[in-house]
Coordinates of C-alpha atoms and ligand atoms in Angstrom, one line a residue:
M12 CA 0.0 0.0 0.0
S13 CA 1.3 3.4 -0.7
S14 CA 1.5 6.3 1.7
I15 CA 3.2 9.7 2.0
I16 CA 5.1 10.2 5.2
V17 CA 5.4 13.8 6.2
H18 CA 8.0 15.0 8.6
Y19 CA 7.4 18.3 10.3
Q20 CA 9.7 21.0 11.7
E21 CA 10.8 19.3 14.9
I22 CA 12.0 22.4 16.7
A23 CA 9.1 24.6 15.9
L24 CA 6.7 22.0 17.0
K25 CA 8.3 21.3 20.3
G26 CA 7.0 22.3 23.7
K27 CA 3.6 22.5 25.5
N28 CA 1.7 23.6 22.4
R29 CA 3.0 20.7 20.3
P30 CA -0.3 18.7 20.1
W31 CA -2.1 21.9 19.1
F32 CA 0.4 22.8 16.3
L33 CA 0.3 19.2 15.2
G34 CA -3.5 19.2 15.1
R35 CA -3.5 22.3 12.9
L36 CA -1.0 20.7 10.6
V37 CA -3.1 17.5 10.2
R38 CA -6.3 19.5 9.7
H39 CA -4.6 21.6 7.1
L40 CA -3.3 18.6 5.2
R41 CA -6.7 17.0 5.3
A42 CA -8.4 20.0 3.8
A43 CA -5.6 20.5 1.3
V44 CA -6.1 17.1 -0.2
A45 CA -9.9 16.9 0.3
D46 CA -10.6 16.6 -3.4
L47 CA -7.9 13.9 -4.0
D48 CA -8.2 10.2 -3.2
V49 CA -6.5 10.3 0.1
R50 CA -8.0 7.8 2.5
E51 CA -6.6 9.1 5.8
V52 CA -4.4 11.7 7.2
R53 CA -3.1 10.6 10.6
S54 CA -0.5 11.7 13.1
L55 CA 1.7 8.7 13.8
M56 CA 4.6 8.8 16.3
G57 CA 6.4 11.9 15.3
R58 CA 5.3 12.0 11.6
I59 CA 2.1 12.2 9.6
E60 CA 0.9 9.5 7.3
L61 CA -1.3 10.2 4.3
V62 CA -2.8 6.9 3.1
L63 CA -3.3 7.1 -0.6
G64 CA -6.3 5.5 -2.3
P65 CA -6.0 3.6 -5.6
T66 CA -6.8 6.6 -7.8
A67 CA -4.6 9.1 -5.9
N68 CA -1.9 10.8 -8.0
Q69 CA 1.2 10.9 -5.8
E70 CA 2.7 13.9 -7.5
E71 CA -0.6 15.8 -7.2
V72 CA -0.8 15.0 -3.5
G73 CA 2.9 16.0 -3.2
D74 CA 2.2 19.4 -4.8
R75 CA -0.3 20.1 -2.1
I76 CA 2.1 19.1 0.6
R77 CA 4.7 21.4 -0.9
K78 CA 2.3 24.2 -0.2
T79 CA 1.6 23.2 3.4
F80 CA 3.6 25.2 5.8
G81 CA 5.0 23.3 8.8
V82 CA 6.2 20.5 6.6
A83 CA 10.0 20.0 6.7
N84 CA 10.1 17.1 4.2
F85 CA 8.0 14.2 2.9
S86 CA 8.5 10.9 1.1
Y87 CA 6.6 8.7 -1.2
A88 CA 6.6 5.5 0.9
T89 CA 5.5 1.9 0.8
T90 CA 4.1 0.0 3.8
A91 CA 6.0 -3.1 4.9
P92 CA 5.2 -5.8 7.4
L93 CA 6.8 -5.6 10.9
D94 CA 8.9 -8.6 10.2
L95 CA 12.6 -8.5 9.2
D96 CA 12.5 -11.2 6.5
A97 CA 9.2 -10.0 5.0
M98 CA 10.5 -6.4 5.1
A99 CA 13.8 -7.3 3.5
S100 CA 12.2 -9.3 0.7
A101 CA 9.6 -6.6 -0.1
I102 CA 12.4 -4.0 -0.3
I103 CA 14.6 -6.2 -2.5
D104 CA 11.7 -6.8 -4.8
D105 CA 11.0 -3.1 -5.0
L106 CA 14.6 -2.2 -5.8
K107 CA 14.6 -4.2 -9.0
G108 CA 15.7 -2.0 -11.9
Q109 CA 17.8 0.4 -9.7
S110 CA 21.6 0.5 -10.1
P111 CA 23.2 3.0 -7.8
A112 CA 27.0 3.2 -7.6
T113 CA 26.8 3.2 -3.8
F114 CA 24.0 2.8 -1.2
R115 CA 23.2 2.5 2.5
V116 CA 20.2 1.6 4.7
S117 CA 19.0 4.1 7.2
V118 CA 16.6 2.9 9.9
R119 CA 14.6 5.0 12.4
R120 CA 12.8 3.0 15.0
A121 CA 10.0 5.1 16.6
D122 CA 8.8 2.1 18.4
K123 CA 11.4 0.2 20.4
R124 CA 9.2 -2.8 20.8
F125 CA 10.6 -4.0 17.5
E126 CA 13.3 -6.0 19.2
M127 CA 16.3 -5.4 16.9
P128 CA 18.3 -2.2 17.3
S129 CA 18.4 0.1 14.3
P130 CA 22.1 -0.4 13.4
Q131 CA 21.6 -4.1 13.3
I132 CA 18.6 -3.8 11.1
E133 CA 20.6 -1.6 8.8
R134 CA 23.4 -4.1 8.6
E135 CA 21.1 -7.0 8.1
I136 CA 18.9 -5.6 5.3
G137 CA 21.9 -3.8 3.7
G138 CA 23.8 -7.1 3.7
R139 CA 20.9 -8.9 1.9
I140 CA 20.5 -6.1 -0.7
K141 CA 24.3 -6.3 -1.3
A142 CA 24.1 -10.1 -1.6
V143 CA 21.3 -9.9 -4.2
Y144 CA 22.4 -6.9 -6.3
G145 CA 26.1 -6.6 -5.6
W146 CA 25.9 -2.8 -4.9
T147 CA 28.7 -1.1 -2.9
V148 CA 27.9 0.1 0.6
N149 CA 29.0 3.7 1.4
L150 CA 27.9 4.9 4.9
S151 CA 29.1 8.5 4.7
A152 CA 28.2 9.5 1.1
A153 CA 25.8 7.0 -0.4
E154 CA 24.3 7.9 -3.7
F155 CA 21.1 6.0 -2.8
V156 CA 19.6 5.7 0.6
V157 CA 17.0 3.1 1.6
H158 CA 15.1 4.7 4.5
I159 CA 13.1 2.5 6.8
E160 CA 10.9 3.8 9.5
I161 CA 9.6 1.4 12.1
L162 CA 6.5 2.3 14.0
A163 CA 4.2 0.4 16.4
N164 CA 1.9 -1.2 13.8
A165 CA 3.7 -0.8 10.5
A166 CA 7.0 -0.1 8.8
F167 CA 7.6 2.2 5.9
Y168 CA 10.4 2.4 3.4
F169 CA 11.3 5.1 0.9
Y170 CA 14.3 6.3 -1.1
R171 CA 13.9 10.0 -1.4
K172 CA 13.1 13.0 0.7
E173 CA 11.2 15.8 -0.9
R174 CA 11.6 19.3 0.5
G175 CA 8.7 20.8 2.2
P176 CA 8.1 24.6 2.5
G177 CA 9.1 24.8 6.2
G178 CA 7.4 27.5 8.3
L179 CA 4.6 27.0 10.8
P180 CA 1.2 25.4 10.2
M181 CA -1.5 27.7 8.9
G182 CA -3.7 29.2 11.5
T183 CA -1.2 29.0 14.4
A184 CA -0.2 32.7 14.5
G185 CA -3.5 34.6 14.2
R186 CA -4.8 36.9 11.5
V187 CA -3.1 39.8 9.7
L188 CA -4.3 42.2 7.0
C189 CA -2.2 42.6 3.9
L190 CA -2.4 45.7 1.7
L191 CA -2.2 44.0 -1.7
S192 CA -1.4 46.2 -4.7
G193 CA -1.0 44.6 -8.1
G194 CA 2.7 44.8 -7.9
I195 CA 5.5 42.3 -7.3
D196 CA 6.2 43.0 -3.6
S197 CA 3.0 42.8 -1.6
P198 CA 2.1 39.2 -2.6
V199 CA 5.6 38.1 -1.5
A200 CA 5.1 39.9 1.8
A201 CA 1.8 38.1 2.3
H202 CA 3.4 34.8 1.5
R203 CA 6.1 35.3 4.1
M204 CA 3.5 36.0 6.8
M205 CA 1.6 32.9 5.8
K206 CA 4.8 30.9 6.2
R207 CA 4.9 32.0 9.8
G208 CA 1.4 30.6 10.4
C209 CA -0.5 33.9 9.9
T210 CA -3.9 33.8 8.2
V211 CA -3.9 36.7 5.7
T212 CA -6.9 38.8 4.8
F213 CA -6.3 41.0 1.8
V214 CA -7.3 44.6 1.0
H215 CA -6.9 46.1 -2.5
F216 CA -7.5 49.8 -3.3
H217 CA -8.6 50.6 -6.8
S218 CA -9.7 53.6 -8.8
Y219 CA -12.4 52.0 -10.9
P220 CA -14.3 53.4 -12.7
I221 CA -11.8 56.2 -13.3
L222 CA -9.2 53.5 -14.2
S223 CA -9.9 50.1 -15.7
R224 CA -10.7 47.0 -13.7
A225 CA -7.3 45.5 -14.4
S226 CA -5.9 46.1 -11.0
Q227 CA -8.8 44.4 -9.3
D228 CA -8.4 41.4 -11.7
K229 CA -4.8 41.2 -10.8
A230 CA -5.5 41.4 -7.1
R231 CA -8.1 38.5 -7.5
E232 CA -5.6 36.4 -9.4
L233 CA -2.9 37.0 -6.8
V234 CA -5.3 36.1 -4.0
R235 CA -6.4 33.0 -5.9
L236 CA -2.8 31.9 -6.2
L237 CA -1.9 32.6 -2.5
T238 CA -5.0 30.8 -1.4
Q239 CA -3.3 27.6 -2.4
W240 CA -1.2 28.0 0.8
Q241 CA -4.0 29.1 3.2
L242 CA -7.0 27.4 1.6
R243 CA -9.4 30.2 2.4
S244 CA -9.0 33.9 1.8
R245 CA -11.0 37.0 1.9
L246 CA -10.3 40.0 -0.4
Y247 CA -11.7 43.5 0.2
L248 CA -11.8 45.5 -2.9
V249 CA -12.0 49.1 -1.8
P250 CA -12.9 52.0 -4.1
F251 CA -10.3 54.7 -3.7
G252 CA -10.8 57.0 -6.8
D253 CA -13.2 59.5 -5.1
I254 CA -10.8 59.9 -2.2
Q255 CA -7.9 60.5 -4.6
Q256 CA -9.9 63.1 -6.6
Q257 CA -10.9 65.0 -3.6
A258 CA -7.4 64.9 -2.1
L259 CA -6.0 66.1 -5.4
L260 CA -8.0 69.4 -5.0
L261 CA -7.2 69.9 -1.3
I262 CA -3.6 68.6 -0.7
P263 CA -0.4 70.1 -2.0
G264 CA 0.8 68.0 -4.9
P265 CA 4.2 66.8 -3.5
M266 CA 2.4 65.5 -0.4
L267 CA -0.2 63.5 -2.2
V268 CA 1.5 60.1 -2.2
V269 CA 2.1 60.2 1.5
V270 CA -1.5 61.3 2.1
Y271 CA -2.9 58.5 -0.1
R272 CA -0.8 55.9 1.8
R273 CA -2.0 57.2 5.1
M274 CA -5.6 57.0 3.9
M275 CA -5.0 53.4 2.7
L276 CA -3.7 52.5 6.1
R277 CA -6.5 54.2 8.0
I278 CA -9.1 52.2 5.9
A279 CA -7.1 49.0 6.2
E280 CA -6.9 49.4 9.9
R281 CA -10.7 49.8 10.1
V282 CA -11.1 46.6 8.1
A283 CA -8.6 44.9 10.3
L284 CA -10.7 45.8 13.4
I285 CA -13.7 44.3 11.7
R286 CA -11.9 41.1 10.8
R287 CA -10.0 41.0 14.1
A288 CA -6.6 41.1 12.4
Q289 CA -3.8 41.9 14.7
A290 CA -1.3 43.6 12.3
L291 CA -1.1 45.3 8.9
I292 CA 1.3 44.0 6.3
T293 CA 2.8 45.9 3.3
G294 CA 5.4 45.2 0.7
D295 CA 7.4 48.3 1.4
V296 CA 11.2 48.2 0.9
V297 CA 13.5 51.0 2.1
G298 CA 14.4 53.3 -0.7
Q299 CA 12.6 51.5 -3.5
V300 CA 10.3 54.4 -4.5
A301 CA 9.7 58.0 -3.2
S302 CA 7.1 56.9 -0.7
Q303 CA 9.6 54.4 0.9
T304 CA 12.2 56.7 2.3
L305 CA 12.7 56.2 6.1
E306 CA 11.1 59.6 6.6
N307 CA 8.0 58.8 4.5
L308 CA 7.6 55.3 6.0
A309 CA 7.6 56.9 9.4
V310 CA 5.0 59.6 8.5
V311 CA 2.8 57.0 6.8
G312 CA 3.2 54.5 9.6
A313 CA 2.3 57.1 12.2
V314 CA -1.3 57.0 11.2
A315 CA -2.0 53.4 12.4
T316 CA -2.5 52.1 15.9
L317 CA -2.0 48.5 14.9
P318 CA 1.6 47.3 14.3
I319 CA 2.6 47.5 10.6
F320 CA 4.9 44.7 9.5
R321 CA 7.0 45.0 6.3
P322 CA 8.6 41.6 5.7
L323 CA 10.5 42.7 2.7
I324 CA 11.9 45.9 4.2
G325 CA 15.6 45.0 3.7
M326 CA 15.5 43.0 0.5
D327 CA 16.7 43.9 -3.0
K328 CA 14.4 43.8 -5.9
E329 CA 16.2 40.8 -7.4
E330 CA 15.7 38.8 -4.3
I331 CA 12.0 39.7 -4.2
T332 CA 11.6 38.9 -7.8
A333 CA 13.2 35.5 -7.4
E334 CA 10.8 34.8 -4.5
A335 CA 7.9 36.0 -6.6
Q336 CA 8.9 33.6 -9.3
R337 CA 9.2 30.7 -6.9
I338 CA 5.7 31.4 -5.5
G339 CA 4.3 31.9 -9.0
S340 CA 3.0 35.4 -8.4
Y341 CA 5.5 37.1 -10.8
P342 CA 3.7 36.5 -14.1
I343 CA 0.5 37.9 -12.6
S344 CA 2.3 40.9 -11.0
I345 CA 3.9 42.1 -14.3
I346 CA 0.6 42.2 -16.2
P347 CA 0.3 45.9 -17.1
D348 CA -2.3 47.8 -15.2
Q349 CA -2.9 51.4 -14.1
D350 CA -2.0 51.5 -10.4
C351 CA -4.3 53.9 -8.6
C352 CA -1.2 55.7 -7.2
T353 CA 0.4 56.4 -10.5
L354 CA -2.5 58.3 -12.0
F355 CA -2.9 60.9 -9.3
T356 CA 0.7 61.3 -8.4
P357 CA 2.8 64.4 -9.1
R358 CA 6.1 64.0 -10.8
H359 CA 8.1 65.2 -7.9
P360 CA 6.7 63.7 -4.7
L361 CA 8.2 64.7 -1.3
T362 CA 10.9 62.3 -0.2
R363 CA 11.1 63.7 3.3
A364 CA 7.6 64.4 4.5
R365 CA 7.2 66.1 7.9
L366 CA 4.5 64.7 10.1
E367 CA 3.2 68.0 11.4
A368 CA 2.9 69.5 7.9
V369 CA 1.1 66.4 6.6
E370 CA -1.3 66.4 9.6
Q371 CA -1.9 70.1 9.0
A372 CA -2.7 69.5 5.3
E373 CA -5.0 66.6 6.1
K374 CA -7.3 68.9 8.2
A375 CA -8.8 69.8 4.9
L376 CA -10.1 66.3 4.3
P377 CA -13.2 64.6 5.7
I378 CA -11.2 61.7 7.0
E379 CA -13.8 59.8 9.0
A380 CA -16.3 60.1 6.2
F381 CA -13.7 58.8 3.8
I382 CA -13.1 55.7 6.0
E383 CA -16.8 55.0 6.5
A384 CA -17.6 55.3 2.8
A385 CA -14.7 53.1 1.9
V386 CA -15.6 50.4 4.3
R387 CA -19.3 50.6 3.3
D388 CA -18.6 50.4 -0.4
A389 CA -15.9 47.7 -0.2
V390 CA -16.8 44.6 -2.1
V391 CA -15.7 41.4 -0.3
E392 CA -14.8 38.3 -2.2
E393 CA -14.1 34.8 -0.8
F394 CA -11.6 32.3 -2.2
E395 CA -11.3 28.6 -1.5
F396 CA -8.8 26.0 -2.4
P397 CA -9.3 23.2 -3.4
V398 CA -12.5 24.4 -4.9
V399 CA -14.4 21.2 -4.3
G400 CA -14.9 19.6 -1.0
S401 CA -12.9 21.9 1.2
T402 CA -14.1 21.6 4.8
I403 CA -11.5 23.5 6.8
E404 CA -13.0 25.5 9.7
R405 CA -11.6 28.8 10.7
Ligands
LIG7 P1 4.2 46.5 -4.8 O1 5.1 45.8 -5.8 O2 3.7 45.6 -3.7 O3 3.1 47.3 -5.4 P2 5.7 48.9 -4.8 O4 7.2 48.7 -4.8 O5 5.1 49.2 -6.1 O6 5.1 47.6 -4.1 P3 4.3 51.0 -3.7 O7 3.4 51.0 -4.9 O8 4.8 52.3 -3.1 O9 5.5 50.0 -3.8 O10 3.4 50.4 -2.5 C1 4.0 50.1 -1.3 C2 3.0 49.2 -0.5 O11 1.8 49.8 -0.3 C3 2.6 47.9 -1.4 O12 3.6 46.9 -1.2 C4 1.3 47.6 -0.8 O13 1.5 46.9 0.5 C5 0.7 49.0 -0.5 N1 -0.1 49.4 -1.6 C6 0.3 50.2 -2.6 N2 -0.8 50.4 -3.5 C7 -1.8 49.7 -3.0 C8 -3.1 49.4 -3.5 N3 -3.6 49.9 -4.6 N4 -3.9 48.6 -2.8 C9 -3.4 48.0 -1.6 N5 -2.2 48.2 -1.2 C10 -1.4 49.0 -1.8
LIG8 MG1 2.9 49.3 -6.3

């Protein structure tokens, strides 16, 4: 019978909360493969077993596991009887057709009731493989490793470890609200927060109908993509055009970008309170554009009470781009659109805004009315992955 054995991040999952973290991980895995023929997902003596049904496509299940945070590595495994002879002959049978230059056997015994110590099992089974196939043993740098894991009711063997994404299981760190533009940076920032176990809710500001719907479509596509890691997402599409047009008349041009950003954060914070999110996330990077000087970041950030986290703050564009490519967001992010902030932005924005001056200028704006209208008129969309049969509770 075939299974997938998942190993999780030992260190992160240690301590008093371990059963709770583990429960989240198991629950997430179950939901992530809900539409595939996976018979069972169970926690088993320090690892998790996914029992595959006859129509399950291993690679497809593997792809879901690759997007499950908290997984250190996983292996496509076969179940073997808890009996040395039977185990050895099953493995020898299975190895037919392989011809590695060197090999070794690596045994982990989670249940010590199996009477033979691990090194002895390794020698015994390794010896039999060598006798049948004539392969050379190399204990320190084997090209091919036969892994055997012995548990209470079954043993598993496999030959390869696939890398998991690391991180912490989804839903173990609480909720955050990510300001998602259509650009390259913010989806990467959201993904980094998910990796640390945060559930991310998204807010996108658009200037439709002054501009096209393109930025909203990109935001949707990005959220759809990112939902593969968290399985359920909510996207707030907030109309921002009216606010921008009014600000354009009442705020000195060079200050506009900073004022727009502060308005976005105020509205985002209101949404965060509604959704019980505990922090705001942006894709800001020091020095990347005019609104991201230290001075401007401080003036913009001063408007929020909730903490603002900027996971990409010290990264280069190339590093962020490489990460966007790994995640798969890059091709969506580079689709041309009219960002709401480029339309109404002067050519020479302030690079060193002063908080008092900005606060003084903002007195001309009906800020509370802006926030209320934005929250009232926001369109909320829900996303699920996999689309059929997802049952994860939040
Ligand atoms: P990105 O690639 O994420 O768009 P950027 O380098 O283009 O970032 P800015 O456009 O200055 O930088 O935006 C900085 C951050 O402000 C973004 O990462 C995002 O978190 C937030 N932001 C900007 N525009 C919007 C928007 N229209 N809707 C929601 N958030 C936005
Ligand atoms: Mg942008």
